[in-house]
Amino acid sequence: MKKINPLDFVRPNILALEPYSTARDEFKGGDISVWLDANESPYPSGLNRYPDPHQKKLKTAVAALKGVGEEQIFIGGAGSDEAIDLVYRIFCRPGVDNVISISPTYGVYEVSAEINDIELRKVSLGEGYSLPVDALLAAADANSKVIWICSPNNPTGNAFAPLDILKVVEGFNGMVVVDEAYVDFSPYPSMLAFLDSHPNLIVMQTFSKAWGMASLRMGLAFASPEIAELFARVKYPYNVNGPTQEELLRRIELSNPSEQVAEIVSERVRLAEALEVMPVVHKVHPSDSNFLLVEVDDPDGLYDYLISHGVIVRNRNRVRGCEGCLRITVGVPAENDRVISLVRDYRQA
């Protein structure tokens, strides 16, 4: 494998960027009792001080949780979407560079590309929604800076084998971002173990799914120290508010989602087995995530029927590659029973 320097793919203006220096960046420690450096309100409210812009305590906890170095972590305050946008701003020149993505996949990659004026090249998944390794590499040219791989993939639900992902990482002269939002539900391990040996790899994860903290909007990106430092340089100074940092730190220390993950995986199997024998269902696609992609006779009609009975799922019928499909999140047992009952009772008009 050829040696890759990920800084070679960074926009020159980003490499030269002097980051905004917060009021506390120059502070090296000491016995300070009067804080008059940041133009904050001096009246204590529990919220009157700016939060740690570098999330040091939180990074220490995340590093221990994920088995990575603190210098390899970026923490985003808008879920993984913040990291997605930063990838474009760090690596892609507007109107010049392009990125490559599997299709169908998470829609924010494309929306963020359009916002940043970057061409996004879609490569259709292979048979059985398999990873099209050769086609992804063939889609690249001299201006291709990023390949996006969501694994397990949304909306198809399946994960890709790490060795197949590594073929893309090792064959591409640019950055490969692996979005692992659903990795906790997958039989495959995280790609975090390959960060040190593959400096052009970025791994994204989140606390929104398995950890049940979607409301906190806390996303993570892991990369080489050089790239993680660029994330910190380009992000807005106080991108994660103080109460969110404190709450996430508390939950990491006190909770473990393993039991809930195990129940979701078990319920995923039960829900799939129940749905696949119903007349209206053509196919339940294999899933390594916390949802099922279900191909049905009349997706629009069934979607409306479920809504009329108080159940909302995601209609993916108009997504290329998911025609005829509804995406159904795995709920608690009673919620899954409700879905099973309604789909069983549905009669196509």
mmCIF file of N, CA and C in Angstrom, residues 235-289:
data_model
loop_
_atom_site.group_PDB
_atom_site.id
_atom_site.type_symbol
_atom_site.label_atom_id
_atom_site.label_comp_id
_atom_site.label_asym_id
_atom_site.label_seq_id
_atom_site.Cartn_x
_atom_site.Cartn_y
_atom_site.Cartn_z
ATOM 1 N N LYS A 235 -14.052 24.432 12.527
ATOM 2 C CA LYS A 235 -15.357 24.495 13.195
ATOM 3 C C LYS A 235 -15.559 25.859 13.847
ATOM 4 N N TYR A 236 -16.833 26.183 14.123
ATOM 5 C CA TYR A 236 -17.112 27.393 14.873
ATOM 6 C C TYR A 236 -16.655 27.213 16.321
ATOM 7 N N PRO A 237 -16.227 28.303 16.992
ATOM 8 C CA PRO A 237 -15.525 28.163 18.278
ATOM 9 C C PRO A 237 -16.271 27.375 19.342
ATOM 10 N N TYR A 238 -17.507 27.742 19.621
ATOM 11 C CA TYR A 238 -18.249 27.077 20.699
ATOM 12 C C TYR A 238 -19.368 26.236 20.085
ATOM 13 N N ASN A 239 -18.980 25.187 19.377
ATOM 14 C CA ASN A 239 -19.961 24.428 18.597
ATOM 15 C C ASN A 239 -20.771 23.442 19.432
ATOM 16 N N VAL A 240 -20.355 23.177 20.674
ATOM 17 C CA VAL A 240 -21.117 22.293 21.562
ATOM 18 C C VAL A 240 -21.379 23.039 22.859
ATOM 19 N N ASN A 241 -22.641 23.264 23.177
ATOM 20 C CA ASN A 241 -22.946 24.074 24.348
ATOM 21 C C ASN A 241 -22.621 23.343 25.649
ATOM 22 N N GLY A 242 -22.515 24.107 26.717
ATOM 23 C CA GLY A 242 -22.090 23.563 28.010
ATOM 24 C C GLY A 242 -23.024 22.513 28.584
ATOM 25 N N PRO A 243 -24.350 22.784 28.671
ATOM 26 C CA PRO A 243 -25.250 21.770 29.220
ATOM 27 C C PRO A 243 -25.222 20.452 28.443
ATOM 28 N N THR A 244 -25.061 20.531 27.119
ATOM 29 C CA THR A 244 -24.982 19.313 26.323
ATOM 30 C C THR A 244 -23.718 18.532 26.658
ATOM 31 N N GLN A 245 -22.602 19.228 26.796
ATOM 32 C CA GLN A 245 -21.357 18.548 27.176
ATOM 33 C C GLN A 245 -21.515 17.842 28.525
ATOM 34 N N GLU A 246 -22.097 18.539 29.483
ATOM 35 C CA GLU A 246 -22.252 17.967 30.827
ATOM 36 C C GLU A 246 -23.198 16.768 30.818
ATOM 37 N N GLU A 247 -24.303 16.880 30.083
ATOM 38 C CA GLU A 247 -25.281 15.791 30.046
ATOM 39 C C GLU A 247 -24.702 14.564 29.347
ATOM 40 N N LEU A 248 -23.997 14.777 28.260
ATOM 41 C CA LEU A 248 -23.404 13.642 27.553
ATOM 42 C C LEU A 248 -22.347 12.963 28.408
ATOM 43 N N LEU A 249 -21.538 13.748 29.086
ATOM 44 C CA LEU A 249 -20.510 13.186 29.964
ATOM 45 C C LEU A 249 -21.163 12.362 31.073
ATOM 46 N N ARG A 250 -22.242 12.861 31.621
ATOM 47 C CA ARG A 250 -22.955 12.135 32.682
ATOM 48 C C ARG A 250 -23.499 10.818 32.165
ATOM 49 N N ARG A 251 -24.081 10.844 30.976
ATOM 50 C CA ARG A 251 -24.693 9.639 30.429
ATOM 51 C C ARG A 251 -23.648 8.600 30.022
ATOM 52 N N ILE A 252 -22.510 9.041 29.517
ATOM 53 C CA ILE A 252 -21.441 8.103 29.179
ATOM 54 C C ILE A 252 -20.958 7.383 30.429
ATOM 55 N N GLU A 253 -20.839 8.131 31.526
ATOM 56 C CA GLU A 253 -20.320 7.560 32.767
ATOM 57 C C GLU A 253 -21.321 6.620 33.439
ATOM 58 N N LEU A 254 -22.622 6.871 33.250
ATOM 59 C CA LEU A 254 -23.630 6.140 34.019
ATOM 60 C C LEU A 254 -24.392 5.085 33.234
ATOM 61 N N SER A 255 -24.390 5.162 31.912
ATOM 62 C CA SER A 255 -25.254 4.274 31.141
ATOM 63 C C SER A 255 -24.464 3.406 30.181
ATOM 64 N N ASN A 256 -25.119 2.348 29.763
ATOM 65 C CA ASN A 256 -24.571 1.444 28.758
ATOM 66 C C ASN A 256 -25.749 0.929 27.937
ATOM 67 N N PRO A 257 -25.729 1.143 26.621
ATOM 68 C CA PRO A 257 -26.907 0.791 25.823
ATOM 69 C C PRO A 257 -26.957 -0.664 25.374
ATOM 70 N N SER A 258 -26.085 -1.523 25.882
ATOM 71 C CA SER A 258 -25.969 -2.879 25.345
ATOM 72 C C SER A 258 -27.276 -3.664 25.456
ATOM 73 N N GLU A 259 -28.006 -3.525 26.568
ATOM 74 C CA GLU A 259 -29.252 -4.269 26.720
ATOM 75 C C GLU A 259 -30.306 -3.794 25.728
ATOM 76 N N GLN A 260 -30.393 -2.491 25.540
ATOM 77 C CA GLN A 260 -31.359 -1.970 24.580
ATOM 78 C C GLN A 260 -30.982 -2.363 23.157
ATOM 79 N N VAL A 261 -29.694 -2.330 22.844
ATOM 80 C CA VAL A 261 -29.247 -2.749 21.515
ATOM 81 C C VAL A 261 -29.608 -4.210 21.279
ATOM 82 N N ALA A 262 -29.370 -5.051 22.275
ATOM 83 C CA ALA A 262 -29.686 -6.474 22.136
ATOM 84 C C ALA A 262 -31.179 -6.684 21.891
ATOM 85 N N GLU A 263 -32.018 -5.916 22.589
ATOM 86 C CA GLU A 263 -33.456 -6.059 22.384
ATOM 87 C C GLU A 263 -33.862 -5.590 20.993
ATOM 88 N N ILE A 264 -33.276 -4.494 20.526
ATOM 89 C CA ILE A 264 -33.599 -4.002 19.188
ATOM 90 C C ILE A 264 -33.201 -5.022 18.132
ATOM 91 N N VAL A 265 -32.031 -5.618 18.276
ATOM 92 C CA VAL A 265 -31.589 -6.636 17.315
ATOM 93 C C VAL A 265 -32.538 -7.828 17.334
ATOM 94 N N SER A 266 -32.942 -8.257 18.527
ATOM 95 C CA SER A 266 -33.881 -9.366 18.643
ATOM 96 C C SER A 266 -35.236 -9.010 18.037
ATOM 97 N N GLU A 267 -35.715 -7.819 18.316
ATOM 98 C CA GLU A 267 -36.989 -7.364 17.764
ATOM 99 C C GLU A 267 -36.903 -7.171 16.248
ATOM 100 N N ARG A 268 -35.751 -6.778 15.763
ATOM 101 C CA ARG A 268 -35.553 -6.645 14.311
ATOM 102 C C ARG A 268 -35.802 -7.977 13.616
ATOM 103 N N VAL A 269 -35.276 -9.045 14.196
ATOM 104 C CA VAL A 269 -35.464 -10.378 13.635
ATOM 105 C C VAL A 269 -36.934 -10.775 13.691
ATOM 106 N N ARG A 270 -37.570 -10.535 14.837
ATOM 107 C CA ARG A 270 -38.977 -10.906 14.998
ATOM 108 C C ARG A 270 -39.865 -10.127 14.038
ATOM 109 N N LEU A 271 -39.621 -8.837 13.926
ATOM 110 C CA LEU A 271 -40.427 -8.003 13.037
ATOM 111 C C LEU A 271 -40.253 -8.428 11.586
ATOM 112 N N ALA A 272 -39.023 -8.697 11.186
ATOM 113 C CA ALA A 272 -38.761 -9.115 9.810
ATOM 114 C C ALA A 272 -39.461 -10.434 9.496
ATOM 115 N N GLU A 273 -39.375 -11.391 10.405
ATOM 116 C CA GLU A 273 -40.002 -12.700 10.183
ATOM 117 C C GLU A 273 -41.523 -12.579 10.088
ATOM 118 N N ALA A 274 -42.096 -11.681 10.882
ATOM 119 C CA ALA A 274 -43.545 -11.508 10.855
ATOM 120 C C ALA A 274 -44.002 -10.828 9.568
ATOM 121 N N LEU A 275 -43.251 -9.839 9.113
ATOM 122 C CA LEU A 275 -43.656 -9.076 7.937
ATOM 123 C C LEU A 275 -43.479 -9.859 6.638
ATOM 124 N N GLU A 276 -42.417 -10.631 6.533
ATOM 125 C CA GLU A 276 -42.090 -11.241 5.250
ATOM 126 C C GLU A 276 -43.100 -12.305 4.797
ATOM 127 N N VAL A 277 -43.980 -12.788 5.675
ATOM 128 C CA VAL A 277 -44.977 -13.783 5.290
ATOM 129 C C VAL A 277 -46.331 -13.149 4.965
ATOM 130 N N MET A 278 -46.421 -11.822 5.039
ATOM 131 C CA MET A 278 -47.695 -11.158 4.795
ATOM 132 C C MET A 278 -47.916 -10.931 3.305
ATOM 133 N N PRO A 279 -49.150 -11.055 2.827
ATOM 134 C CA PRO A 279 -49.428 -10.950 1.392
ATOM 135 C C PRO A 279 -48.995 -9.631 0.766
ATOM 136 N N VAL A 280 -49.103 -8.531 1.509
ATOM 137 C CA VAL A 280 -48.767 -7.226 0.951
ATOM 138 C C VAL A 280 -47.257 -7.017 0.826
ATOM 139 N N VAL A 281 -46.466 -7.837 1.498
ATOM 140 C CA VAL A 281 -45.009 -7.664 1.534
ATOM 141 C C VAL A 281 -44.343 -8.535 0.481
ATOM 142 N N HIS A 282 -43.531 -7.908 -0.363
ATOM 143 C CA HIS A 282 -42.744 -8.640 -1.361
ATOM 144 C C HIS A 282 -41.424 -9.134 -0.785
ATOM 145 N N LYS A 283 -40.763 -8.244 -0.028
ATOM 146 C CA LYS A 283 -39.436 -8.604 0.482
ATOM 147 C C LYS A 283 -39.080 -7.746 1.679
ATOM 148 N N VAL A 284 -38.475 -8.362 2.665
ATOM 149 C CA VAL A 284 -37.847 -7.629 3.764
ATOM 150 C C VAL A 284 -36.347 -7.762 3.563
ATOM 151 N N HIS A 285 -35.703 -6.661 3.273
ATOM 152 C CA HIS A 285 -34.269 -6.702 2.981
ATOM 153 C C HIS A 285 -33.467 -6.986 4.253
ATOM 154 N N PRO A 286 -32.389 -7.743 4.148
ATOM 155 C CA PRO A 286 -31.546 -8.016 5.324
ATOM 156 C C PRO A 286 -31.059 -6.714 5.949
ATOM 157 N N SER A 287 -31.028 -6.665 7.267
ATOM 158 C CA SER A 287 -30.663 -5.433 7.964
ATOM 159 C C SER A 287 -29.609 -5.693 9.026
ATOM 160 N N ASP A 288 -28.659 -4.772 9.116
ATOM 161 C CA ASP A 288 -27.652 -4.751 10.177
ATOM 162 C C ASP A 288 -27.802 -3.490 11.013
ATOM 163 N N SER A 289 -28.966 -2.869 10.935
ATOM 164 C CA SER A 289 -29.195 -1.583 11.596
ATOM 165 C C SER A 289 -30.390 -1.686 12.537
#
